Amino acid sequence: MKKKLIFWVEEYFYNPNSTQKLLSLLLLPFSFIYCFCMFLRFKSKKSEDLGVDVISVGNLSVGGSGKTPLVTALASRYEDTAVVLRGYGRESSGLLVVSSGSEILCNVAASGDEAMIYAHKIPGAIVIVSEDRKKGILKAREMGAKIVFLDDAYSKHEIKKLDIVIDVESKNSSCLPSGPFRERLWSQKEALVVKEGRDFKRVVELKNKSDKMSLITAIARPERLDSYLPEVVSKNYFEDHHSFTKSEVFDILQRDKAESILVTYKDFVKLEQFDLKLSLLDMHVEVEENIFKTVDDYRGFGNAKKD
């Protein structure tokens, strides 16, 4: 039931049928109220300098946008780095240090899938999950971080930061609940708007390929993978951040008579514990220098560490 509801909502926001379009139109008055409340919230906040350089990377709409690989690419460029995120879908709560920058300190169930990606992909970075981003930033600073990247924190207007916003194309530009937008790009707030294909591009590498692969993935709007997919026996979509069981994965493997399960890195960090043969659709992004220049200008110097 939960899976069907999530997929229905994704369709409603990004590829609506005629009934969903009508519903969106009926909900438009509530969207105006919601958006006005978000504007008042923005105006009521005063940003606080937390004594460390803070860069937020995210998008204004619900659903996936490619922020995880972009944060990874940016954070990998600098020394004394931390990544702080909410840790959506994790079994833990409160502030948790996932990686000290030299050692991963918990499992994926406690950290959430996205935080574990950062712990694997940026082994020298501190990774912290916390519903309270301010507490997470202060903990990162205490641990020696000089630059903190926030995963999806445009709405944290109470924190002094550089906002990098990924422009996600949508046929529906309305705010919730009529459309997918959680907030507007307020004209009184400075932000760098970046777009895939212009400011960064995805590079996909297929690792551990087999002749017969079944795709299993739990990412938002999984159809985004279609242009990168090799031939697969079947496509099996689960709701974003789904916690897999070994039996449901093994059943698909057996049903398809597949030689391996094809996964993204977000799925890999959850499925590697099951000791099944995995093929990996590994994705990273190549970033234009103008983004690094903006980060360096915000920090007040241009000493980015080259790869």
PDB file of C-alpha atoms in Angstrom:
ATOM      1  CA  MET A   1       0.000   0.000   0.000  1.00  0.00           C
ATOM      2  CA  LYS A   2       2.798   2.433   0.952  1.00  0.00           C
ATOM      3  CA  LYS A   3       4.681   1.614  -2.260  1.00  0.00           C
ATOM      4  CA  LYS A   4       1.603   2.253  -4.441  1.00  0.00           C
ATOM      5  CA  LEU A   5       0.894   5.538  -2.683  1.00  0.00           C
ATOM      6  CA  ILE A   6       4.460   6.823  -3.137  1.00  0.00           C
ATOM      7  CA  PHE A   7       4.503   5.923  -6.834  1.00  0.00           C
ATOM      8  CA  TRP A   8       1.073   7.545  -7.269  1.00  0.00           C
ATOM      9  CA  VAL A   9       2.357  10.757  -5.675  1.00  0.00           C
ATOM     10  CA  GLU A  10       5.464  10.770  -7.924  1.00  0.00           C
ATOM     11  CA  GLU A  11       3.229  10.336 -10.971  1.00  0.00           C
ATOM     12  CA  TYR A  12       0.870  13.062  -9.710  1.00  0.00           C
ATOM     13  CA  PHE A  13       3.740  15.546  -9.352  1.00  0.00           C
ATOM     14  CA  TYR A  14       5.805  14.773 -12.437  1.00  0.00           C
ATOM     15  CA  ASN A  15       3.694  12.903 -15.004  1.00  0.00           C
ATOM     16  CA  PRO A  16       0.017  13.422 -14.086  1.00  0.00           C
ATOM     17  CA  ASN A  17      -2.915  11.818 -15.855  1.00  0.00           C
ATOM     18  CA  SER A  18      -6.125  13.769 -16.505  1.00  0.00           C
ATOM     19  CA  THR A  19      -7.656  12.894 -13.113  1.00  0.00           C
ATOM     20  CA  GLN A  20      -4.502  13.944 -11.292  1.00  0.00           C
ATOM     21  CA  LYS A  21      -4.377  17.209 -13.240  1.00  0.00           C
ATOM     22  CA  LEU A  22      -7.916  17.967 -12.116  1.00  0.00           C
ATOM     23  CA  LEU A  23      -7.011  17.202  -8.501  1.00  0.00           C
ATOM     24  CA  SER A  24      -3.977  19.478  -8.789  1.00  0.00           C
ATOM     25  CA  LEU A  25      -6.200  22.292 -10.040  1.00  0.00           C
ATOM     26  CA  LEU A  26      -8.666  21.812  -7.171  1.00  0.00           C
ATOM     27  CA  LEU A  27      -5.841  21.969  -4.630  1.00  0.00           C
ATOM     28  CA  LEU A  28      -4.368  25.176  -6.045  1.00  0.00           C
ATOM     29  CA  PRO A  29      -5.892  27.478  -3.354  1.00  0.00           C
ATOM     30  CA  PHE A  30      -4.183  25.407  -0.670  1.00  0.00           C
ATOM     31  CA  SER A  31      -0.896  25.767  -2.559  1.00  0.00           C
ATOM     32  CA  PHE A  32      -1.179  29.549  -2.457  1.00  0.00           C
ATOM     33  CA  ILE A  33      -1.725  29.406   1.300  1.00  0.00           C
ATOM     34  CA  TYR A  34       1.158  26.970   1.789  1.00  0.00           C
ATOM     35  CA  CYS A  35       3.556  29.030  -0.333  1.00  0.00           C
ATOM     36  CA  PHE A  36       2.613  32.257   1.486  1.00  0.00           C
ATOM     37  CA  CYS A  37       3.231  30.539   4.850  1.00  0.00           C
ATOM     38  CA  MET A  38       6.650  29.407   3.636  1.00  0.00           C
ATOM     39  CA  PHE A  39       7.441  32.972   2.579  1.00  0.00           C
ATOM     40  CA  LEU A  40       6.458  34.292   6.019  1.00  0.00           C
ATOM     41  CA  ARG A  41       8.622  31.592   7.596  1.00  0.00           C
ATOM     42  CA  PHE A  42      11.562  32.670   5.423  1.00  0.00           C
ATOM     43  CA  LYS A  43      11.078  36.339   6.347  1.00  0.00           C
ATOM     44  CA  SER A  44      10.923  35.514  10.055  1.00  0.00           C
ATOM     45  CA  LYS A  45      14.327  33.808  10.097  1.00  0.00           C
ATOM     46  CA  LYS A  46      17.663  35.505  10.701  1.00  0.00           C
ATOM     47  CA  SER A  47      20.725  33.609   9.538  1.00  0.00           C
ATOM     48  CA  GLU A  48      23.366  32.781  12.145  1.00  0.00           C
ATOM     49  CA  ASP A  49      27.082  32.404  11.435  1.00  0.00           C
ATOM     50  CA  LEU A  50      28.146  29.086  12.993  1.00  0.00           C
ATOM     51  CA  GLY A  51      31.866  29.744  12.688  1.00  0.00           C
ATOM     52  CA  VAL A  52      32.510  27.398   9.777  1.00  0.00           C
ATOM     53  CA  ASP A  53      31.964  27.605   6.001  1.00  0.00           C
ATOM     54  CA  VAL A  54      28.608  25.993   5.155  1.00  0.00           C
ATOM     55  CA  ILE A  55      27.506  25.015   1.637  1.00  0.00           C
ATOM     56  CA  SER A  56      24.001  23.670   1.054  1.00  0.00           C
ATOM     57  CA  VAL A  57      23.207  21.601  -2.040  1.00  0.00           C
ATOM     58  CA  GLY A  58      19.627  20.668  -2.809  1.00  0.00           C
ATOM     59  CA  ASN A  59      16.523  21.303  -4.851  1.00  0.00           C
ATOM     60  CA  LEU A  60      13.208  23.023  -4.257  1.00  0.00           C
ATOM     61  CA  SER A  61      10.929  20.171  -5.291  1.00  0.00           C
ATOM     62  CA  VAL A  62      10.244  16.802  -3.705  1.00  0.00           C
ATOM     63  CA  GLY A  63      11.937  13.774  -5.213  1.00  0.00           C
ATOM     64  CA  GLY A  64      15.364  13.042  -6.617  1.00  0.00           C
ATOM     65  CA  SER A  65      17.562  15.621  -8.318  1.00  0.00           C
ATOM     66  CA  GLY A  66      21.095  14.207  -8.311  1.00  0.00           C
ATOM     67  CA  LYS A  67      22.175  16.103  -5.210  1.00  0.00           C
ATOM     68  CA  THR A  68      24.038  13.155  -3.644  1.00  0.00           C
ATOM     69  CA  PRO A  69      26.581  12.755  -6.474  1.00  0.00           C
ATOM     70  CA  LEU A  70      26.929  16.553  -6.705  1.00  0.00           C
ATOM     71  CA  VAL A  71      27.628  16.884  -2.968  1.00  0.00           C
ATOM     72  CA  THR A  72      30.093  14.009  -3.284  1.00  0.00           C
ATOM     73  CA  ALA A  73      31.937  15.700  -6.146  1.00  0.00           C
ATOM     74  CA  LEU A  74      32.129  19.042  -4.335  1.00  0.00           C
ATOM     75  CA  ALA A  75      33.093  17.691  -0.919  1.00  0.00           C
ATOM     76  CA  SER A  76      35.809  15.478  -2.443  1.00  0.00           C
ATOM     77  CA  ARG A  77      37.607  18.583  -3.657  1.00  0.00           C
ATOM     78  CA  TYR A  78      38.321  20.033  -0.207  1.00  0.00           C
ATOM     79  CA  GLU A  79      40.226  19.090   2.922  1.00  0.00           C
ATOM     80  CA  ASP A  80      38.814  19.055   6.476  1.00  0.00           C
ATOM     81  CA  THR A  81      35.356  18.400   5.064  1.00  0.00           C
ATOM     82  CA  ALA A  82      32.108  17.263   6.662  1.00  0.00           C
ATOM     83  CA  VAL A  83      28.739  16.296   5.219  1.00  0.00           C
ATOM     84  CA  VAL A  84      25.668  16.832   7.388  1.00  0.00           C
ATOM     85  CA  LEU A  85      22.232  15.524   6.445  1.00  0.00           C
ATOM     86  CA  ARG A  86      18.952  14.557   8.034  1.00  0.00           C
ATOM     87  CA  GLY A  87      19.386  10.831   7.399  1.00  0.00           C
ATOM     88  CA  TYR A  88      15.955  10.138   5.983  1.00  0.00           C
ATOM     89  CA  GLY A  89      14.791   6.524   6.337  1.00  0.00           C
ATOM     90  CA  ARG A  90      17.250   5.616   9.104  1.00  0.00           C
ATOM     91  CA  GLU A  91      16.263   3.547  12.125  1.00  0.00           C
ATOM     92  CA  SER A  92      18.126   5.838  14.537  1.00  0.00           C
ATOM     93  CA  SER A  93      17.211   9.337  15.693  1.00  0.00           C
ATOM     94  CA  GLY A  94      19.024  12.394  16.981  1.00  0.00           C
ATOM     95  CA  LEU A  95      22.613  13.258  16.136  1.00  0.00           C
ATOM     96  CA  LEU A  96      24.786  10.364  14.979  1.00  0.00           C
ATOM     97  CA  VAL A  97      28.361  10.446  13.672  1.00  0.00           C
ATOM     98  CA  VAL A  98      28.370   8.004  10.758  1.00  0.00           C
ATOM     99  CA  SER A  99      32.013   8.473   9.822  1.00  0.00           C
ATOM    100  CA  SER A 100      34.828  10.159  11.709  1.00  0.00           C
ATOM    101  CA  GLY A 101      36.747  10.746   8.489  1.00  0.00           C
ATOM    102  CA  SER A 102      38.933   7.725   9.156  1.00  0.00           C
ATOM    103  CA  GLU A 103      36.407   5.081  10.227  1.00  0.00           C
ATOM    104  CA  ILE A 104      32.753   4.222   9.576  1.00  0.00           C
ATOM    105  CA  LEU A 105      31.106   4.028  13.000  1.00  0.00           C
ATOM    106  CA  CYS A 106      27.676   2.462  12.348  1.00  0.00           C
ATOM    107  CA  ASN A 107      25.700   0.343   9.904  1.00  0.00           C
ATOM    108  CA  VAL A 108      23.423   1.489   7.092  1.00  0.00           C
ATOM    109  CA  ALA A 109      20.258   0.865   9.112  1.00  0.00           C
ATOM    110  CA  ALA A 110      21.382   3.446  11.678  1.00  0.00           C
ATOM    111  CA  SER A 111      22.823   5.936   9.179  1.00  0.00           C
ATOM    112  CA  GLY A 112      20.351   5.770   6.311  1.00  0.00           C
ATOM    113  CA  ASP A 113      21.365   4.989   2.729  1.00  0.00           C
ATOM    114  CA  GLU A 114      22.499   8.461   1.618  1.00  0.00           C
ATOM    115  CA  ALA A 115      24.764   9.020   4.612  1.00  0.00           C
ATOM    116  CA  MET A 116      26.417   5.639   4.014  1.00  0.00           C
ATOM    117  CA  ILE A 117      27.055   6.602   0.384  1.00  0.00           C
ATOM    118  CA  TYR A 118      28.984   9.646   1.595  1.00  0.00           C
ATOM    119  CA  ALA A 119      30.903   7.544   4.124  1.00  0.00           C
ATOM    120  CA  HIS A 120      31.984   5.177   1.322  1.00  0.00           C
ATOM    121  CA  LYS A 121      32.535   7.715  -1.441  1.00  0.00           C
ATOM    122  CA  ILE A 122      34.337  10.391   0.621  1.00  0.00           C
ATOM    123  CA  PRO A 123      36.359   8.322   3.104  1.00  0.00           C
ATOM    124  CA  GLY A 124      38.263  11.351   4.422  1.00  0.00           C
ATOM    125  CA  ALA A 125      35.128  13.326   5.291  1.00  0.00           C
ATOM    126  CA  ILE A 126      33.213  13.481   8.554  1.00  0.00           C
ATOM    127  CA  VAL A 127      29.620  12.344   7.967  1.00  0.00           C
ATOM    128  CA  ILE A 128      26.897  13.260  10.455  1.00  0.00           C
ATOM    129  CA  VAL A 129      23.145  12.673  10.438  1.00  0.00           C
ATOM    130  CA  SER A 130      20.954  14.972  12.503  1.00  0.00           C
ATOM    131  CA  GLU A 131      17.410  16.253  12.219  1.00  0.00           C
ATOM    132  CA  ASP A 132      18.774  19.471  13.731  1.00  0.00           C
ATOM    133  CA  ARG A 133      21.279  20.658  11.111  1.00  0.00           C
ATOM    134  CA  LYS A 134      22.660  23.341  13.412  1.00  0.00           C
ATOM    135  CA  LYS A 135      23.677  20.708  15.970  1.00  0.00           C
ATOM    136  CA  GLY A 136      25.215  18.626  13.185  1.00  0.00           C
ATOM    137  CA  ILE A 137      27.255  21.579  11.901  1.00  0.00           C
ATOM    138  CA  LEU A 138      28.506  22.468  15.383  1.00  0.00           C
ATOM    139  CA  LYS A 139      29.505  18.839  15.981  1.00  0.00           C
ATOM    140  CA  ALA A 140      31.373  18.781  12.660  1.00  0.00           C
ATOM    141  CA  ARG A 141      33.188  21.998  13.606  1.00  0.00           C
ATOM    142  CA  GLU A 142      34.078  20.494  16.988  1.00  0.00           C
ATOM    143  CA  MET A 143      35.564  17.475  15.159  1.00  0.00           C
ATOM    144  CA  GLY A 144      37.800  19.745  13.062  1.00  0.00           C
ATOM    145  CA  ALA A 145      35.789  20.420   9.906  1.00  0.00           C
ATOM    146  CA  LYS A 146      36.619  23.647   8.088  1.00  0.00           C
ATOM    147  CA  ILE A 147      33.880  23.324   5.451  1.00  0.00           C
ATOM    148  CA  VAL A 148      30.498  21.647   5.909  1.00  0.00           C
ATOM    149  CA  PHE A 149      28.255  20.508   3.069  1.00  0.00           C
ATOM    150  CA  LEU A 150      24.561  20.251   3.853  1.00  0.00           C
ATOM    151  CA  ASP A 151      22.516  17.766   1.868  1.00  0.00           C
ATOM    152  CA  ASP A 152      19.181  19.407   0.986  1.00  0.00           C
ATOM    153  CA  ALA A 153      18.938  22.383   3.350  1.00  0.00           C
ATOM    154  CA  TYR A 154      17.744  25.384   1.333  1.00  0.00           C
ATOM    155  CA  SER A 155      14.881  25.813   3.814  1.00  0.00           C
ATOM    156  CA  LYS A 156      17.252  26.154   6.791  1.00  0.00           C
ATOM    157  CA  HIS A 157      17.167  29.940   6.557  1.00  0.00           C
ATOM    158  CA  GLU A 158      18.412  30.326  10.120  1.00  0.00           C
ATOM    159  CA  ILE A 159      21.884  29.109   9.075  1.00  0.00           C
ATOM    160  CA  LYS A 160      24.365  31.365   7.243  1.00  0.00           C
ATOM    161  CA  LYS A 161      25.383  29.401   4.161  1.00  0.00           C
ATOM    162  CA  LEU A 162      25.902  29.372   0.428  1.00  0.00           C
ATOM    163  CA  ASP A 163      22.878  27.786  -1.261  1.00  0.00           C
ATOM    164  CA  ILE A 164      23.411  25.767  -4.426  1.00  0.00           C
ATOM    165  CA  VAL A 165      20.044  24.826  -5.901  1.00  0.00           C
ATOM    166  CA  ILE A 166      19.625  22.188  -8.603  1.00  0.00           C
ATOM    167  CA  ASP A 167      17.064  23.227 -11.194  1.00  0.00           C
ATOM    168  CA  VAL A 168      14.676  20.283 -11.676  1.00  0.00           C
ATOM    169  CA  GLU A 169      12.372  20.496 -14.685  1.00  0.00           C
ATOM    170  CA  SER A 170       8.698  19.919 -13.966  1.00  0.00           C
ATOM    171  CA  LYS A 171       5.503  20.443 -15.956  1.00  0.00           C
ATOM    172  CA  ASN A 172       3.849  21.563 -12.717  1.00  0.00           C
ATOM    173  CA  SER A 173       5.406  24.635 -11.079  1.00  0.00           C
ATOM    174  CA  SER A 174       2.962  24.837  -8.157  1.00  0.00           C
ATOM    175  CA  CYS A 175       3.765  24.478  -4.482  1.00  0.00           C
ATOM    176  CA  LEU A 176       2.522  21.603  -2.360  1.00  0.00           C
ATOM    177  CA  PRO A 177      -0.076  20.102  -2.379  1.00  0.00           C
ATOM    178  CA  SER A 178      -0.996  21.098  -5.933  1.00  0.00           C
ATOM    179  CA  GLY A 179       2.563  20.656  -7.226  1.00  0.00           C
ATOM    180  CA  PRO A 180       5.959  19.306  -6.181  1.00  0.00           C
ATOM    181  CA  PHE A 181       7.604  22.498  -4.902  1.00  0.00           C
ATOM    182  CA  ARG A 182       8.372  22.729  -1.194  1.00  0.00           C
ATOM    183  CA  GLU A 183       9.492  26.341  -1.443  1.00  0.00           C
ATOM    184  CA  ARG A 184      10.213  29.115  -3.912  1.00  0.00           C
ATOM    185  CA  LEU A 185      13.544  30.598  -4.868  1.00  0.00           C
ATOM    186  CA  TRP A 186      12.974  33.771  -2.880  1.00  0.00           C
ATOM    187  CA  SER A 187      14.264  36.900  -4.637  1.00  0.00           C
ATOM    188  CA  GLN A 188      15.583  38.273  -1.330  1.00  0.00           C
ATOM    189  CA  LYS A 189      17.794  35.233  -0.860  1.00  0.00           C
ATOM    190  CA  GLU A 190      21.007  34.667  -2.800  1.00  0.00           C
ATOM    191  CA  ALA A 191      21.475  31.249  -4.356  1.00  0.00           C
ATOM    192  CA  LEU A 192      23.463  29.674  -7.169  1.00  0.00           C
ATOM    193  CA  VAL A 193      21.086  27.806  -9.488  1.00  0.00           C
ATOM    194  CA  VAL A 194      22.768  24.954 -11.348  1.00  0.00           C
ATOM    195  CA  LYS A 195      21.463  22.642 -14.024  1.00  0.00           C
ATOM    196  CA  GLU A 196      22.445  19.165 -15.110  1.00  0.00           C
ATOM    197  CA  GLY A 197      23.978  19.211 -18.577  1.00  0.00           C
ATOM    198  CA  ARG A 198      25.134  22.790 -18.166  1.00  0.00           C
ATOM    199  CA  ASP A 199      26.939  23.029 -14.829  1.00  0.00           C
ATOM    200  CA  PHE A 200      27.493  19.341 -14.172  1.00  0.00           C
ATOM    201  CA  LYS A 201      27.020  16.102 -16.039  1.00  0.00           C
ATOM    202  CA  ARG A 202      26.545  12.509 -14.959  1.00  0.00           C
ATOM    203  CA  VAL A 203      29.047   9.829 -15.827  1.00  0.00           C
ATOM    204  CA  VAL A 204      27.883   6.238 -15.387  1.00  0.00           C
ATOM    205  CA  GLU A 205      30.130   3.194 -15.128  1.00  0.00           C
ATOM    206  CA  LEU A 206      28.807  -0.371 -15.110  1.00  0.00           C
ATOM    207  CA  LYS A 207      30.824  -2.541 -12.727  1.00  0.00           C
ATOM    208  CA  ASN A 208      30.758  -6.319 -12.292  1.00  0.00           C
ATOM    209  CA  LYS A 209      28.494  -6.797 -15.327  1.00  0.00           C
ATOM    210  CA  SER A 210      26.847 -10.148 -16.043  1.00  0.00           C
ATOM    211  CA  ASP A 211      24.934 -11.449 -19.063  1.00  0.00           C
ATOM    212  CA  LYS A 212      21.600 -11.622 -17.227  1.00  0.00           C
ATOM    213  CA  MET A 213      20.901  -8.813 -14.750  1.00  0.00           C
ATOM    214  CA  SER A 214      17.712  -7.842 -12.922  1.00  0.00           C
ATOM    215  CA  LEU A 215      17.411  -4.198 -11.909  1.00  0.00           C
ATOM    216  CA  ILE A 216      16.372  -3.563  -8.306  1.00  0.00           C
ATOM    217  CA  THR A 217      16.267   0.020  -7.109  1.00  0.00           C
ATOM    218  CA  ALA A 218      14.752   2.179  -4.372  1.00  0.00           C
ATOM    219  CA  ILE A 219      15.339   5.731  -5.581  1.00  0.00           C
ATOM    220  CA  ALA A 220      12.899   8.560  -6.204  1.00  0.00           C
ATOM    221  CA  ARG A 221      11.559   8.613  -9.765  1.00  0.00           C
ATOM    222  CA  PRO A 222      13.451   5.492 -10.886  1.00  0.00           C
ATOM    223  CA  GLU A 223      12.590   6.107 -14.544  1.00  0.00           C
ATOM    224  CA  ARG A 224      15.481   8.613 -14.451  1.00  0.00           C
ATOM    225  CA  LEU A 225      17.774   5.594 -14.807  1.00  0.00           C
ATOM    226  CA  ASP A 226      16.356   4.491 -18.165  1.00  0.00           C
ATOM    227  CA  SER A 227      18.826   6.402 -20.339  1.00  0.00           C
ATOM    228  CA  TYR A 228      21.774   4.812 -18.490  1.00  0.00           C
ATOM    229  CA  LEU A 229      20.538   1.225 -18.297  1.00  0.00           C
ATOM    230  CA  PRO A 230      22.074  -1.719 -20.129  1.00  0.00           C
ATOM    231  CA  GLU A 231      19.772  -4.571 -21.143  1.00  0.00           C
ATOM    232  CA  VAL A 232      18.121  -6.118 -18.089  1.00  0.00           C
ATOM    233  CA  VAL A 233      15.816  -9.086 -17.521  1.00  0.00           C
ATOM    234  CA  SER A 234      13.376  -7.016 -15.454  1.00  0.00           C
ATOM    235  CA  LYS A 235      13.003  -3.660 -13.695  1.00  0.00           C
ATOM    236  CA  ASN A 236      11.911  -3.843 -10.060  1.00  0.00           C
ATOM    237  CA  TYR A 237      11.086  -0.514  -8.450  1.00  0.00           C
ATOM    238  CA  PHE A 238      10.671   0.025  -4.718  1.00  0.00           C
ATOM    239  CA  GLU A 239       9.749   3.223  -2.883  1.00  0.00           C
ATOM    240  CA  ASP A 240      12.555   5.682  -2.138  1.00  0.00           C
ATOM    241  CA  HIS A 241      14.730   4.618   0.848  1.00  0.00           C
ATOM    242  CA  HIS A 242      13.072   1.160   0.986  1.00  0.00           C
ATOM    243  CA  SER A 243      14.698  -1.238   3.464  1.00  0.00           C
ATOM    244  CA  PHE A 244      15.261  -4.472   1.564  1.00  0.00           C
ATOM    245  CA  THR A 245      15.019  -8.003   2.927  1.00  0.00           C
ATOM    246  CA  LYS A 246      17.237 -10.730   1.561  1.00  0.00           C
ATOM    247  CA  SER A 247      14.249 -12.900   0.684  1.00  0.00           C
ATOM    248  CA  GLU A 248      12.566 -10.302  -1.576  1.00  0.00           C
ATOM    249  CA  VAL A 249      15.818  -9.737  -3.452  1.00  0.00           C
ATOM    250  CA  PHE A 250      16.582 -13.462  -3.690  1.00  0.00           C
ATOM    251  CA  ASP A 251      13.043 -14.168  -4.971  1.00  0.00           C
ATOM    252  CA  ILE A 252      13.538 -11.743  -7.864  1.00  0.00           C
ATOM    253  CA  LEU A 253      16.926 -13.294  -8.639  1.00  0.00           C
ATOM    254  CA  GLN A 254      15.355 -16.766  -8.723  1.00  0.00           C
ATOM    255  CA  ARG A 255      12.235 -15.715 -10.645  1.00  0.00           C
ATOM    256  CA  ASP A 256      14.262 -14.087 -13.411  1.00  0.00           C
ATOM    257  CA  LYS A 257      16.968 -16.761 -13.405  1.00  0.00           C
ATOM    258  CA  ALA A 258      19.321 -13.775 -13.363  1.00  0.00           C
ATOM    259  CA  GLU A 259      23.051 -14.032 -12.759  1.00  0.00           C
ATOM    260  CA  SER A 260      23.218 -10.789 -10.763  1.00  0.00           C
ATOM    261  CA  ILE A 261      21.212  -7.932  -9.342  1.00  0.00           C
ATOM    262  CA  LEU A 262      21.847  -4.530 -10.974  1.00  0.00           C
ATOM    263  CA  VAL A 263      21.772  -1.696  -8.427  1.00  0.00           C
ATOM    264  CA  THR A 264      22.686   1.950  -7.960  1.00  0.00           C
ATOM    265  CA  TYR A 265      25.120   2.890  -5.196  1.00  0.00           C
ATOM    266  CA  LYS A 266      22.176   3.960  -3.046  1.00  0.00           C
ATOM    267  CA  ASP A 267      20.872   0.388  -3.230  1.00  0.00           C
ATOM    268  CA  PHE A 268      24.328  -1.177  -3.035  1.00  0.00           C
ATOM    269  CA  VAL A 269      25.034   0.109   0.481  1.00  0.00           C
ATOM    270  CA  LYS A 270      21.918  -1.715   1.687  1.00  0.00           C
ATOM    271  CA  LEU A 271      22.242  -4.920  -0.355  1.00  0.00           C
ATOM    272  CA  GLU A 272      25.955  -5.672   0.061  1.00  0.00           C
ATOM    273  CA  GLN A 273      25.229  -7.315   3.439  1.00  0.00           C
ATOM    274  CA  PHE A 274      23.199 -10.094   1.760  1.00  0.00           C
ATOM    275  CA  ASP A 275      26.161 -11.731   0.010  1.00  0.00           C
ATOM    276  CA  LEU A 276      24.401 -11.870  -3.371  1.00  0.00           C
ATOM    277  CA  LYS A 277      26.073 -11.147  -6.697  1.00  0.00           C
ATOM    278  CA  LEU A 278      25.639  -7.435  -7.414  1.00  0.00           C
ATOM    279  CA  SER A 279      26.299  -5.480 -10.582  1.00  0.00           C
ATOM    280  CA  LEU A 280      26.740  -1.780  -9.910  1.00  0.00           C
ATOM    281  CA  LEU A 281      25.504   1.156 -11.948  1.00  0.00           C
ATOM    282  CA  ASP A 282      28.038   3.525 -10.411  1.00  0.00           C
ATOM    283  CA  MET A 283      27.391   7.189 -11.039  1.00  0.00           C
ATOM    284  CA  HIS A 284      29.425  10.316 -10.431  1.00  0.00           C
ATOM    285  CA  VAL A 285      29.253  13.843 -11.780  1.00  0.00           C
ATOM    286  CA  GLU A 286      31.791  16.058 -13.495  1.00  0.00           C
ATOM    287  CA  VAL A 287      31.434  19.623 -12.244  1.00  0.00           C
ATOM    288  CA  GLU A 288      32.168  22.833 -14.127  1.00  0.00           C
ATOM    289  CA  GLU A 289      34.830  25.048 -12.554  1.00  0.00           C
ATOM    290  CA  ASN A 290      32.376  27.943 -12.121  1.00  0.00           C
ATOM    291  CA  ILE A 291      30.737  26.094  -9.211  1.00  0.00           C
ATOM    292  CA  PHE A 292      34.038  25.571  -7.403  1.00  0.00           C
ATOM    293  CA  LYS A 293      34.884  29.229  -8.029  1.00  0.00           C
ATOM    294  CA  THR A 294      31.613  30.274  -6.411  1.00  0.00           C
ATOM    295  CA  VAL A 295      32.362  28.104  -3.381  1.00  0.00           C
ATOM    296  CA  ASP A 296      35.888  29.524  -3.109  1.00  0.00           C
ATOM    297  CA  ASP A 297      34.647  33.093  -3.486  1.00  0.00           C
ATOM    298  CA  TYR A 298      32.114  32.488  -0.731  1.00  0.00           C
ATOM    299  CA  ARG A 299      34.843  31.167   1.523  1.00  0.00           C
ATOM    300  CA  GLY A 300      36.979  34.194   0.742  1.00  0.00           C
ATOM    301  CA  PHE A 301      39.891  32.479  -0.965  1.00  0.00           C
ATOM    302  CA  GLY A 302      40.625  30.256  -3.951  1.00  0.00           C
ATOM    303  CA  ASN A 303      42.563  27.375  -2.490  1.00  0.00           C
ATOM    304  CA  ALA A 304      40.404  24.453  -3.550  1.00  0.00           C
ATOM    305  CA  LYS A 305      42.257  21.168  -3.367  1.00  0.00           C
ATOM    306  CA  LYS A 306      42.612  19.746  -6.858  1.00  0.00           C
ATOM    307  CA  ASP A 307      41.695  16.134  -7.511  1.00  0.00           C
TER     308      ASP A 307
END
